[in-house]
Every structure is written in structure tokens, then in C-alpha cells.
Short mmCIF file of C-alpha atoms and ligand atoms in Angstrom, two decimals:
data_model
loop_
_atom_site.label_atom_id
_atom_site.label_comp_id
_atom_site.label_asym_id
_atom_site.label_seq_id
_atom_site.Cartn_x
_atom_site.Cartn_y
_atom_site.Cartn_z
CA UNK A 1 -14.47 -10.26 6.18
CA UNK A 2 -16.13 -8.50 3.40
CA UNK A 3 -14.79 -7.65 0.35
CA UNK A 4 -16.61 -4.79 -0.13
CA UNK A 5 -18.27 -2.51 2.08
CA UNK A 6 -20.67 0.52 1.17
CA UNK A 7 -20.98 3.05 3.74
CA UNK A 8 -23.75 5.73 3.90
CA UNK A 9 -23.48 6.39 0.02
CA UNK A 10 -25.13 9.09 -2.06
CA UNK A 11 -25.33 9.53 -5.55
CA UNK A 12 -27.53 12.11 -7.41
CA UNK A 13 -28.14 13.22 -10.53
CA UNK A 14 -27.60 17.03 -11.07
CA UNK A 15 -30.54 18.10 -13.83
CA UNK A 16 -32.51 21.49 -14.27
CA UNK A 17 -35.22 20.35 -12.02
CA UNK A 18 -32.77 19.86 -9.12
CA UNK A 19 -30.93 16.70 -7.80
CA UNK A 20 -32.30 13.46 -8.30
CA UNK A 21 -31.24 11.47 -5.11
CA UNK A 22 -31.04 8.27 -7.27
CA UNK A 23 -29.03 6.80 -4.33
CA UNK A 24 -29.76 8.29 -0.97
CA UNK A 25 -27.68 6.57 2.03
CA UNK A 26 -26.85 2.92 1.19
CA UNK A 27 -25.34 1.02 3.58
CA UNK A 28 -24.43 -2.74 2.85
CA UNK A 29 -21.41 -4.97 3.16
CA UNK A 30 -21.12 -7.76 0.45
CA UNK A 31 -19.08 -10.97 2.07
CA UNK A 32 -16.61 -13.13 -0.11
CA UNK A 33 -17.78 -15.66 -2.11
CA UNK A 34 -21.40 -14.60 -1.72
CA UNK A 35 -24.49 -13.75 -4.33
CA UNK A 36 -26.54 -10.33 -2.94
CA UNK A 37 -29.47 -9.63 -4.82
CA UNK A 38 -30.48 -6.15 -5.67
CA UNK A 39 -34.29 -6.09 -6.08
CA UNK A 40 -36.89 -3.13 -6.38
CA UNK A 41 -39.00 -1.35 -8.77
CA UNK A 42 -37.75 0.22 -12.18
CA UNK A 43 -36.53 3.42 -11.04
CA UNK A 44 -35.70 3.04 -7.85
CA UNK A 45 -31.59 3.32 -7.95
CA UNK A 46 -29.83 -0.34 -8.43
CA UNK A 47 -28.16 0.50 -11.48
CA UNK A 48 -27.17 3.99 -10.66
CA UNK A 49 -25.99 2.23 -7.25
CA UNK A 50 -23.93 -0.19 -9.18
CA UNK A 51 -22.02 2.61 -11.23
CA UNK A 52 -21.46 4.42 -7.87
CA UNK A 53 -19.63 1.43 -6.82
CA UNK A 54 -17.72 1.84 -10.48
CA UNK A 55 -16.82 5.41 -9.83
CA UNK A 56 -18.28 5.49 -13.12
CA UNK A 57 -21.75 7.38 -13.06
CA UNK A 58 -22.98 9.05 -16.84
CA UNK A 59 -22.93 12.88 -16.41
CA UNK A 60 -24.83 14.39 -14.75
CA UNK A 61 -24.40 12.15 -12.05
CA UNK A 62 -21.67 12.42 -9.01
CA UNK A 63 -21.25 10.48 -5.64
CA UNK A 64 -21.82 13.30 -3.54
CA UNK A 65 -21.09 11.14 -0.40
CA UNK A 66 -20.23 8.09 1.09
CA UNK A 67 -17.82 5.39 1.00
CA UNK A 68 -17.09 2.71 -0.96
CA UNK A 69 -14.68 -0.05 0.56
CA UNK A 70 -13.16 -2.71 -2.02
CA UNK A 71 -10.63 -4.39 0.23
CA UNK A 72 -10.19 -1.51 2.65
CA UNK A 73 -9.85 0.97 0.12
CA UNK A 74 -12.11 3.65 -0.90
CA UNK A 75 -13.32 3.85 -4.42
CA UNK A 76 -14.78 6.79 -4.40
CA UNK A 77 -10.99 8.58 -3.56
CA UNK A 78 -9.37 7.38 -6.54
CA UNK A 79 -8.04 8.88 -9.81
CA UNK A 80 -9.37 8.07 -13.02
CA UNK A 81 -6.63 6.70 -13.75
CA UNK A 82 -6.41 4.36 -10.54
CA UNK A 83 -9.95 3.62 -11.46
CA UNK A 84 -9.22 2.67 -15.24
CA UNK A 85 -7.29 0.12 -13.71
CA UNK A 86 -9.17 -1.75 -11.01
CA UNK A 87 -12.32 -1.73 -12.60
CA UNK A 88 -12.53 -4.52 -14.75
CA UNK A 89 -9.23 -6.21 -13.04
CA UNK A 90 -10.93 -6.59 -9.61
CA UNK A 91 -14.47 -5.24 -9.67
CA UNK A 92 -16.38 -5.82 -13.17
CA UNK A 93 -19.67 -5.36 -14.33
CA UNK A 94 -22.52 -6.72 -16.57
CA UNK A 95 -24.18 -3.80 -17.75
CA UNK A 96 -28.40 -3.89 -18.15
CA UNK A 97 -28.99 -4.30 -21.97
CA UNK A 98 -25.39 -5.13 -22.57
CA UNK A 99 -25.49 -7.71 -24.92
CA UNK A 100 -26.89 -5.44 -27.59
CA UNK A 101 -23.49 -3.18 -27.08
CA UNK A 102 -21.54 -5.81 -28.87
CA UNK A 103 -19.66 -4.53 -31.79
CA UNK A 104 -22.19 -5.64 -34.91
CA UNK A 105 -18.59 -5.19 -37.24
CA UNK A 106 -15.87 -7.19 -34.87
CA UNK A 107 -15.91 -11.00 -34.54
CA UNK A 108 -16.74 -12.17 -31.08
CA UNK A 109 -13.19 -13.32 -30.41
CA UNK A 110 -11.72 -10.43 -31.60
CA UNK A 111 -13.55 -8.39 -29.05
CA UNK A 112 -12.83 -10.32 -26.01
CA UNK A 113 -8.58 -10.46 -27.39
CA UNK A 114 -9.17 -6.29 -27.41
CA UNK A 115 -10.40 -6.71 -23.57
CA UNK A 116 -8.00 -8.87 -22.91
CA UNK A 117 -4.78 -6.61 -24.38
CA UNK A 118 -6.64 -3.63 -23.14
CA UNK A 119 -6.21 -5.42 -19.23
CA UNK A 120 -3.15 -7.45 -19.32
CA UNK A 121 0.27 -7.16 -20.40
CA UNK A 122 0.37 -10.33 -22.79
CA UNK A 123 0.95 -11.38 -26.13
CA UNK A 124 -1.70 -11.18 -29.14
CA UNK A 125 -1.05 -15.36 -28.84
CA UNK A 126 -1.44 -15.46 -25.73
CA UNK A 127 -4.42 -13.39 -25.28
CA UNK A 128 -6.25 -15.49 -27.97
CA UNK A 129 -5.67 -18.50 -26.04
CA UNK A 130 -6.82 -17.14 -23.00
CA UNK A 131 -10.03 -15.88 -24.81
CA UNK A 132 -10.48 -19.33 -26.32
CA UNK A 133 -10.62 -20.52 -22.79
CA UNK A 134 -13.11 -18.37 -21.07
CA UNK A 135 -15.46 -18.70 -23.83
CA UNK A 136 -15.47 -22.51 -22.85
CA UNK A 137 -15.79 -21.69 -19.34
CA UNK A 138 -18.96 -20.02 -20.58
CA UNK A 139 -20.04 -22.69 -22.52
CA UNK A 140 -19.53 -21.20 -25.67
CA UNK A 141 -18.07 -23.40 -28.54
CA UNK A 142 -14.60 -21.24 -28.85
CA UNK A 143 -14.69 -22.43 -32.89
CA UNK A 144 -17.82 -19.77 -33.05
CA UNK A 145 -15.14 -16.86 -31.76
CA UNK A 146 -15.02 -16.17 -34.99
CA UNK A 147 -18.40 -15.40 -35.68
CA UNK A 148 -20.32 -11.85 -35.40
CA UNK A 149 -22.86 -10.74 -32.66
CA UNK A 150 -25.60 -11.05 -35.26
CA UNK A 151 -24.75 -14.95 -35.22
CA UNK A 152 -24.98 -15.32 -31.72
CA UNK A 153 -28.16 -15.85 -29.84
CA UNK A 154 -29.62 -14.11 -26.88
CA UNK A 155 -28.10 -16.42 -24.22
CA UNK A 156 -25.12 -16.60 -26.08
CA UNK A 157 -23.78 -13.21 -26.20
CA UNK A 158 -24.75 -12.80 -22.87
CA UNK A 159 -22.51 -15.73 -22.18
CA UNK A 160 -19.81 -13.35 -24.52
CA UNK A 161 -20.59 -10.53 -21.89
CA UNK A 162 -20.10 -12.65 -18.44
CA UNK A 163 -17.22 -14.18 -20.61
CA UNK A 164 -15.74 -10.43 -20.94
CA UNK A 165 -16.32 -9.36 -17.31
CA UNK A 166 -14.43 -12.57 -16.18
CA UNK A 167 -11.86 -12.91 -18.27
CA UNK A 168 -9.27 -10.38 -15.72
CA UNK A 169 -10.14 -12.60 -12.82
CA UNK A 170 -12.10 -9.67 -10.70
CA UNK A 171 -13.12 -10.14 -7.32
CA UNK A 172 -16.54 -8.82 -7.50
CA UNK A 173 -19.37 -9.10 -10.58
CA UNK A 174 -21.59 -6.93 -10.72
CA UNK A 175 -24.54 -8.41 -12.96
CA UNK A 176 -27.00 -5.88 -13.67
CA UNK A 177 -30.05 -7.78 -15.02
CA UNK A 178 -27.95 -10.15 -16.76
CA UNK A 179 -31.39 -12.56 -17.61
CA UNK A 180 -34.51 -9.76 -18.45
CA UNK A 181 -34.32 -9.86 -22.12
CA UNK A 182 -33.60 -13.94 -22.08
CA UNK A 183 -36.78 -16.75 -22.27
CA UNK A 184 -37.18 -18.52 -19.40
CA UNK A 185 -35.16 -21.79 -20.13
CA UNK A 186 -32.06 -19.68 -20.69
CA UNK A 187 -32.44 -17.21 -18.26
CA UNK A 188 -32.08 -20.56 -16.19
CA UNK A 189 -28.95 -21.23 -17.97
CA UNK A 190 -27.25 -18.05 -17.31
CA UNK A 191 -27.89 -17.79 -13.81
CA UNK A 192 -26.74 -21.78 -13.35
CA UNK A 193 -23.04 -20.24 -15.01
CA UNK A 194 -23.26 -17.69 -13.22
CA UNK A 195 -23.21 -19.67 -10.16
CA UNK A 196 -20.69 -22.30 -11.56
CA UNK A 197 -18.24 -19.40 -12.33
CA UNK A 198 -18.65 -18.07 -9.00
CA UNK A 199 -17.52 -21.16 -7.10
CA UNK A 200 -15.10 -21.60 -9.59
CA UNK A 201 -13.56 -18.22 -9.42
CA UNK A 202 -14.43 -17.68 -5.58
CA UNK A 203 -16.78 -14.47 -6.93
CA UNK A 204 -18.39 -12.51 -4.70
CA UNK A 205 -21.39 -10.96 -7.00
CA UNK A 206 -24.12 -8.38 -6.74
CA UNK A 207 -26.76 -9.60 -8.54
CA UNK A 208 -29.13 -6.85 -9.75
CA UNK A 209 -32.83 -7.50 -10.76
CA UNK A 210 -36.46 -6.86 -10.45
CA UNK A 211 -37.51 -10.23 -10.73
CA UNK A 212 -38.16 -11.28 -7.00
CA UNK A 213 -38.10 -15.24 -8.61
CA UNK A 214 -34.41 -14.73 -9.86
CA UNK A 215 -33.37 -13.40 -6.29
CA UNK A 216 -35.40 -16.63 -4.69
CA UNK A 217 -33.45 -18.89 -7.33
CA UNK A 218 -29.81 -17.43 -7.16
CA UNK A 219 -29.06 -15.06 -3.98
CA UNK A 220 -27.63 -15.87 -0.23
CA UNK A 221 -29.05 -12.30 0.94
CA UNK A 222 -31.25 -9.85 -0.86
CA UNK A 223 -31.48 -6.19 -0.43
CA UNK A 224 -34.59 -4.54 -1.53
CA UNK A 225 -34.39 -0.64 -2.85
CA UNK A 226 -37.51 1.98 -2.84
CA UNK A 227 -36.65 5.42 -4.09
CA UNK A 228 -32.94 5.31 -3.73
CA UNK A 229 -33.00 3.78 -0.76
CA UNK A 230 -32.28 0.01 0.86
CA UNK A 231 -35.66 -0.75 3.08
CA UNK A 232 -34.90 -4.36 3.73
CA UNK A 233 -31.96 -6.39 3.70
CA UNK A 234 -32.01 -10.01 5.16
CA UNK A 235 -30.95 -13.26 4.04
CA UNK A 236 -32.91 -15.02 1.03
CA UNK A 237 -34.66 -17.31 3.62
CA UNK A 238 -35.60 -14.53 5.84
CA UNK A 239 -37.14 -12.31 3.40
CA UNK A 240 -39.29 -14.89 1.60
CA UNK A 241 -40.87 -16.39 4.87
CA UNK A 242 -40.68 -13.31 7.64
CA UNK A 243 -40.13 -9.71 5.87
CA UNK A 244 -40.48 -7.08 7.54
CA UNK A 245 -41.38 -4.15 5.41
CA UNK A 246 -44.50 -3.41 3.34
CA UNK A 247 -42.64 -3.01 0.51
CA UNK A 248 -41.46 -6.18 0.46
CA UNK A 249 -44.58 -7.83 1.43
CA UNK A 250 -46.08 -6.13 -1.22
CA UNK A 251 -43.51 -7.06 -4.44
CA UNK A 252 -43.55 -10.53 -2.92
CA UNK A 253 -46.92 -10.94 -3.08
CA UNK A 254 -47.27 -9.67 -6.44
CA UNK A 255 -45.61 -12.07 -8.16
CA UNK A 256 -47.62 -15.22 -8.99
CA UNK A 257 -45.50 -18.37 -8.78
CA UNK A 258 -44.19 -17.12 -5.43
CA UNK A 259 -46.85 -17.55 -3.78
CA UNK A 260 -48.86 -20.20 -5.43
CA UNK A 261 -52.98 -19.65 -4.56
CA UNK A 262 -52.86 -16.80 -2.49
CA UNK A 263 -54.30 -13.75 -4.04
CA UNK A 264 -52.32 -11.61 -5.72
CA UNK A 265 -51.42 -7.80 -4.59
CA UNK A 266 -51.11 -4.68 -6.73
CA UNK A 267 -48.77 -2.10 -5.04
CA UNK A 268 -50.66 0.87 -6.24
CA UNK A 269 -49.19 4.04 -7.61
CA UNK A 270 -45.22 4.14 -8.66
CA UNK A 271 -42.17 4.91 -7.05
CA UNK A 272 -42.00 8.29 -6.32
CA UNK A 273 -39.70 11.48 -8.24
CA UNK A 274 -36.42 11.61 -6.36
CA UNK A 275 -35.84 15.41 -7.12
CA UNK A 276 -38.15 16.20 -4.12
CA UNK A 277 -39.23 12.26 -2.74
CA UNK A 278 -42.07 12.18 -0.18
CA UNK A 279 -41.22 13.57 3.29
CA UNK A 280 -40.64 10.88 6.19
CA UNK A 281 -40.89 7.28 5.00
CA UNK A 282 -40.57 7.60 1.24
CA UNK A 283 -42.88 4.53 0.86
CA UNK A 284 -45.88 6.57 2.74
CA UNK A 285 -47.86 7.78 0.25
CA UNK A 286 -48.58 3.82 -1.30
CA UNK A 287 -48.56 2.10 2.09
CA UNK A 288 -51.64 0.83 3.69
CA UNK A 289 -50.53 0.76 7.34
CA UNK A 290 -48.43 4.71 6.70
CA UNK A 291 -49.41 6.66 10.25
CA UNK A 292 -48.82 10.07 11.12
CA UNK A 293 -45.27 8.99 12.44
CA UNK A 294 -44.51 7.78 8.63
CA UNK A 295 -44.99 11.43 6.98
CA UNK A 296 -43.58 13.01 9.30
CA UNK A 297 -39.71 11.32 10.36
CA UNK A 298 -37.78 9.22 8.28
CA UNK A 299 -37.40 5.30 9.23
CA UNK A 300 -33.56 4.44 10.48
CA UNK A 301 -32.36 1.57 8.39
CA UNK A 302 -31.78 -0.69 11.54
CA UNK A 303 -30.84 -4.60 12.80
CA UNK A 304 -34.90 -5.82 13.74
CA UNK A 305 -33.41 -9.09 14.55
CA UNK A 306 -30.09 -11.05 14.01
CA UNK A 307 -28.63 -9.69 10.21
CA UNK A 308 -31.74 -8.61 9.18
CA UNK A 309 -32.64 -4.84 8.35
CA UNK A 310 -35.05 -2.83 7.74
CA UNK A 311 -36.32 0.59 7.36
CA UNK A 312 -39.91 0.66 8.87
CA UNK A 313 -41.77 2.35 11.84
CA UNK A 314 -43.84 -0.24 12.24
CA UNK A 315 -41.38 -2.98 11.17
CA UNK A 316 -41.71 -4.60 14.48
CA UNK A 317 -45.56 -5.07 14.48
CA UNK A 318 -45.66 -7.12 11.06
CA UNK A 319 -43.88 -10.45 11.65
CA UNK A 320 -46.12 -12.83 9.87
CA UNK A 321 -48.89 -10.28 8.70
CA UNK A 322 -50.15 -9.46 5.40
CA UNK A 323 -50.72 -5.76 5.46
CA UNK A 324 -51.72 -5.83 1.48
CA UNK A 325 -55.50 -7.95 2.83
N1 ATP B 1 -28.52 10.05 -16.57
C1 ATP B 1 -29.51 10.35 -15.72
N2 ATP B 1 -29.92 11.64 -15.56
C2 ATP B 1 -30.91 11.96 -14.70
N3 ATP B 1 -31.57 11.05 -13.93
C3 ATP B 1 -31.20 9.76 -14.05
C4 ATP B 1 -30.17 9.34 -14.95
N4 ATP B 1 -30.04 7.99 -14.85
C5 ATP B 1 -30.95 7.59 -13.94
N5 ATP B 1 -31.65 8.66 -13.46
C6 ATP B 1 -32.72 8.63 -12.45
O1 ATP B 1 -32.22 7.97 -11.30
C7 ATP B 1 -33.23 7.16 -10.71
C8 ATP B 1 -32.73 5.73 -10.57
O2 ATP B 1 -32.54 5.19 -11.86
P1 ATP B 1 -31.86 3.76 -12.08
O3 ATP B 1 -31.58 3.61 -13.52
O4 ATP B 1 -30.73 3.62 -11.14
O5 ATP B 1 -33.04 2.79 -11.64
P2 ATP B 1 -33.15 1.20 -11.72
O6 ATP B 1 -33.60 0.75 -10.38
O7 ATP B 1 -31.91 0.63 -12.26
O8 ATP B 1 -34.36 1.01 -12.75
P3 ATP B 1 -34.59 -0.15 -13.87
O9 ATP B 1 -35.17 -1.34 -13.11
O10 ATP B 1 -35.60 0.46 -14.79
O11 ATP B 1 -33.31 -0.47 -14.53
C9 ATP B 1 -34.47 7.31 -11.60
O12 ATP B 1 -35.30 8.27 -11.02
C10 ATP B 1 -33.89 7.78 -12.91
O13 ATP B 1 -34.83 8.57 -13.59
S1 SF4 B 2 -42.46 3.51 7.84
FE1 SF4 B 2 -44.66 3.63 7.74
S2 SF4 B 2 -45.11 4.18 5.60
FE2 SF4 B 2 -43.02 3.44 5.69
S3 SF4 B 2 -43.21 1.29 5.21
FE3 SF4 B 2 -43.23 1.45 7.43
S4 SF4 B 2 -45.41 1.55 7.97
FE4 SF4 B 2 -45.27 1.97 5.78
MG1 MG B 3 -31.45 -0.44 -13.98
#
């Protein structure tokens, strides 16, 4: 059974210019135990879709409709005060950039202890045990828990941040770009904890990201967003070797060690406004196959074949075809 389902959700953005439908009608389930990649342009709605599944969206944004299903119950119905509560203790997040939102003037240890207290009803001694602990889970020596965020590297206090999102034993991680502002070598190291901690903690995690290799690397299934909406979601497997939208084709194919010689592609133009998006497929206006059928109705985010969705007119005509030639 899923642990979390996400039914039809919208989330906008109220500014002067009008709504911006940052996340138009998402539908996906997310299974126990199991690592979904969110991939798609900057812009395109995966972090404002991870704070709608927070009930926590900046003003002036609001879920405007939808559901979201941790466990059979809907997020979006609760009080802030019910909210307070199971965020962090049974869904948790990674924020994008979060490593820099350390506290330059508290010790490392001291901040994870004020999580801690903040979460559970235990004692200062015990809560400083329990830090010590998950810092080694994150392969952080817990002697440094007394050092400052300035001492810490890159990969380290982002090893402080998974620490701090794991330390209530949550159910679901969200990871929103947990590895963008590492190097390569320990980008590789965070996503191998990642994975560690989410056999070892039975995890289910949405993994958030525009890097395509990442998703390749450290998903079971991949959803891929355009303009606040999912296009394509499929297992890992399926989407590197048989997509089915143009989209996906196209990011694919623009990324170099995918796809060893072939030649590269260049999606051209940029995701779209979302205070008025393009009419009928909101990819239209930057796809090379778009037909008169594309401007005009909107694709139905539909099973093509076994588990595997997608939101495409013409989805059923591309198996195995490069549309980007
Ligand atoms: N506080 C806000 N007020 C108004 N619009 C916002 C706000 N936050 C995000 N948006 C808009 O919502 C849309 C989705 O943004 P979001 O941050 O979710 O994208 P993203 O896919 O996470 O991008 P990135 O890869 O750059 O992190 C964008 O059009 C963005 O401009
Ligand atoms: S619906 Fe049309 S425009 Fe949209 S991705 Fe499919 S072919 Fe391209
Ligand atoms: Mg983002």
C-alpha cells in the first residue's frame, strides 16, 4: 500500500499578476520503502509541490485543491497545530539550499538537541545522546558536534541536515536537491547515505532534482514535471530506455553522460509563465511534433502501458523515436 498518496492537487501562488498555477493537478502515489524522483526544469513546481505536501507553502501560496493522503489521512484538512506535529515526526523535509540555513552562532550539536527537544518529550541527556547517534549514522564524527557550521564542509552539513530530518524517525523524506551545491565525489556520498538510511529506517523518500543523472543513480520511479504539471511518470528503467513524452526525450537527451556519443539536444525556449500557461498541452509551444490537437485540448495524464504515465497526444506514436532529430 502506499504511504502516501497525492490526489489531483493544486497549489498556486496568489500575486498581482494573477495566480501562478505552480502546481496544477498532481496525481502520484509514493509506495513504502521506495525512492521517487522529482525531475524537471527550474521553475516548473517540485519544490512548491513538496511544501504542498508540508501544508507549509510561503505566502502567497495556498493548496487550492486536492488531496494529500499520508496513511489515509488528508494533510491538507489539518490544523496548524496537527500539522506542527506530524511534520517533522512522520513526514520531513530537506529543504533546497538548506545547509546554508544553519545557525552560523549555535554549535552543530546544539542545534540538532533544539530539534530534538522541540519533537520529543525527553531529557536534555537524553536528547544529546540521541543526537550523538544520528550524527554517526550520518557519518559525521559526533566529537565535531561541537563545532560551528563555518567548520563544517559542504557534504558535511548536509549530512547535519539529513541528520536533522531523521532524527524523529519520519516515514517519508522529502530531499529537495539535497546534492546541487556538492562536487561530484560527495554528491556521490550523500546520495549512497541517503540510500543506507533508507533501508535502514524503511524510508520511503521523494527525491527532488533536476539532474536527470541523480534520478538514473538513486530512484525506483521518476516523475517528470513541466509547468506545474507531472507529464511522465514510469519506473527508472522505463523512462531511460522507452519514454514516452517529448519532454522527457528531450531533458534525457540533453544531458551528456547519459547518452554517451549521441548528439546532444537543446530543448529550446523555457518553461512557460504559469499565471496564464499555454492553452492545450502546456509543452506545445517548444515541441517539435505539437499538432493542432496539442493547442487546442489538454493531454489526460493516463496509464500508456503497465505503471507507466504520461501526458501526451501523441504519446502512443513515439515508442523508440527520437523526436528531437
Ligand atoms: N513565493 C512565491 N511567489 C510567487 N511565485 C512563486 C513563489 N515561489 C515559487 N513561485 C513560482 O512557482 C513556480 C514553481 O516554482 P518552484 O520553486 O516550485 O520551481 P522548482 O521546480 O522547484 O524550480 P528550481 O529547480 O529552480 O528549484 C515558478 O513559476 C515560481 O516562479
Ligand atoms: S501533447 Fe502534443 S505538444 Fe504536448 S508533448 Fe505531446 S506531442 Fe508535444
Ligand atoms: Mg526548487
Amino acid at each position: 500500500m502506499a504511504v502516501l498518496e497525492v490526489n489531483n492537487l493544486k497549489a498556486y501562488f496568489f500575486i498581482e499578476a494573477g495566480a501562478v498555477k505552480a502546481v496544477d493537478d498532481v496525481t502520484f502515489a509514493l509506495e513504502r520503502g521506495e525512492t521517487l524522483g522529482l525531475a524537471g526544469e527550474s521553475g516548473c513546481g517540485k519544490s512548491t509541490t513538496a511544501f504542498a505536501l508540508l501544508n507549509l507553502l510561503p505566502y502567497p501560496g495556498r493548496i487550492v485543491d486536492g488531496e494529500v493522503l499520508l496513511d489515509g489521512e488528508d494533510l491538507t484538512k489539518k490544523e496548524p497545530d496537527e500539522m506542527r506535529k506530524i511534520r517533522w515526526d512522520e513526514i520531513s523535509m530537506v529543504f533546497q539550499g538548506a545547509m546554508n540555513a544553519l545557525n552560523p552562532v549555535l554549535r552543530i550539536g546544539d542545534q540538532i538537541v533544539e530539534a530534538i527537544i522541540l519533537h520529543e518529550n525527553i531529557t536534555t541527556d537524553e536528547a544529546y545522546r540521541k543526537m550523538e547517534d544520528i550524527l554517526e549514522v550520518v557519518g559525521v564524527d559526533p566529537t565535531r558536534a561541537t563545532n560551528y557550521p563555518h567548520e563544517f564542509s559542504g557534504g558535511m552539513k548536509q549530512r547535519v541536515m539529513i541528520a536533522m530530518a531523521l532524527v524523529t524517525e519520519p516515514k517519508v523524506l522529502i530531499a529537495d536537491e539535497p546534492t546541487t551545491a556538492l562536487d561530484v565525489t560527495v554528491e556521490a556520498q550523500v546520495l549512497k547515505l541517503l540510500q543506507s538510511l533508507q533501508a535502514k529506517f524503511q524510508l520511503s523518500v521523494i527525491l527532488i532534482t533536476h539532474d536527470l543523472a541523480t534520478i538514473a543513480e538513486a530512484c525506483d520511479r521518476v516523475a517528470i514535471m513541466y509547468a506545474g504539471q507531472i507529464v511522465e511518470l514510469a519506473d527508472v528503467v522505463s523512462i531511460f530506455k522507452e519514454r514516452l513524452h517529448p519532454y522527457t526525450e528531450g531533458l534525457i537527451r540533453s544531458v551528456p553522460s547519459l547518452l554517451g556519443t549521441e548528439k546532444l539536444v537543446h530543448i529550446p525556449g523555457a518553461p512557460p509563465g504559469l499565471v496564464t500557461p499555454p492553452s492545450g498541452c502546456r509543452f506545445h509551444p517548444r515541441c517539435p511534433i505539437a499538432t493542432d490537437i496539442c493547442v487546442n485540448q489538454e493531454p489526460k495524464f493516463q496509464e500508456i502501458k503497465e505503471k507507466h504515465f504520461v501526458a501526451c497526444h501523441h504519446a502512443d506514436q513515439l515508442w523508440g523515436k527520437n523526436v528531437w532529430k
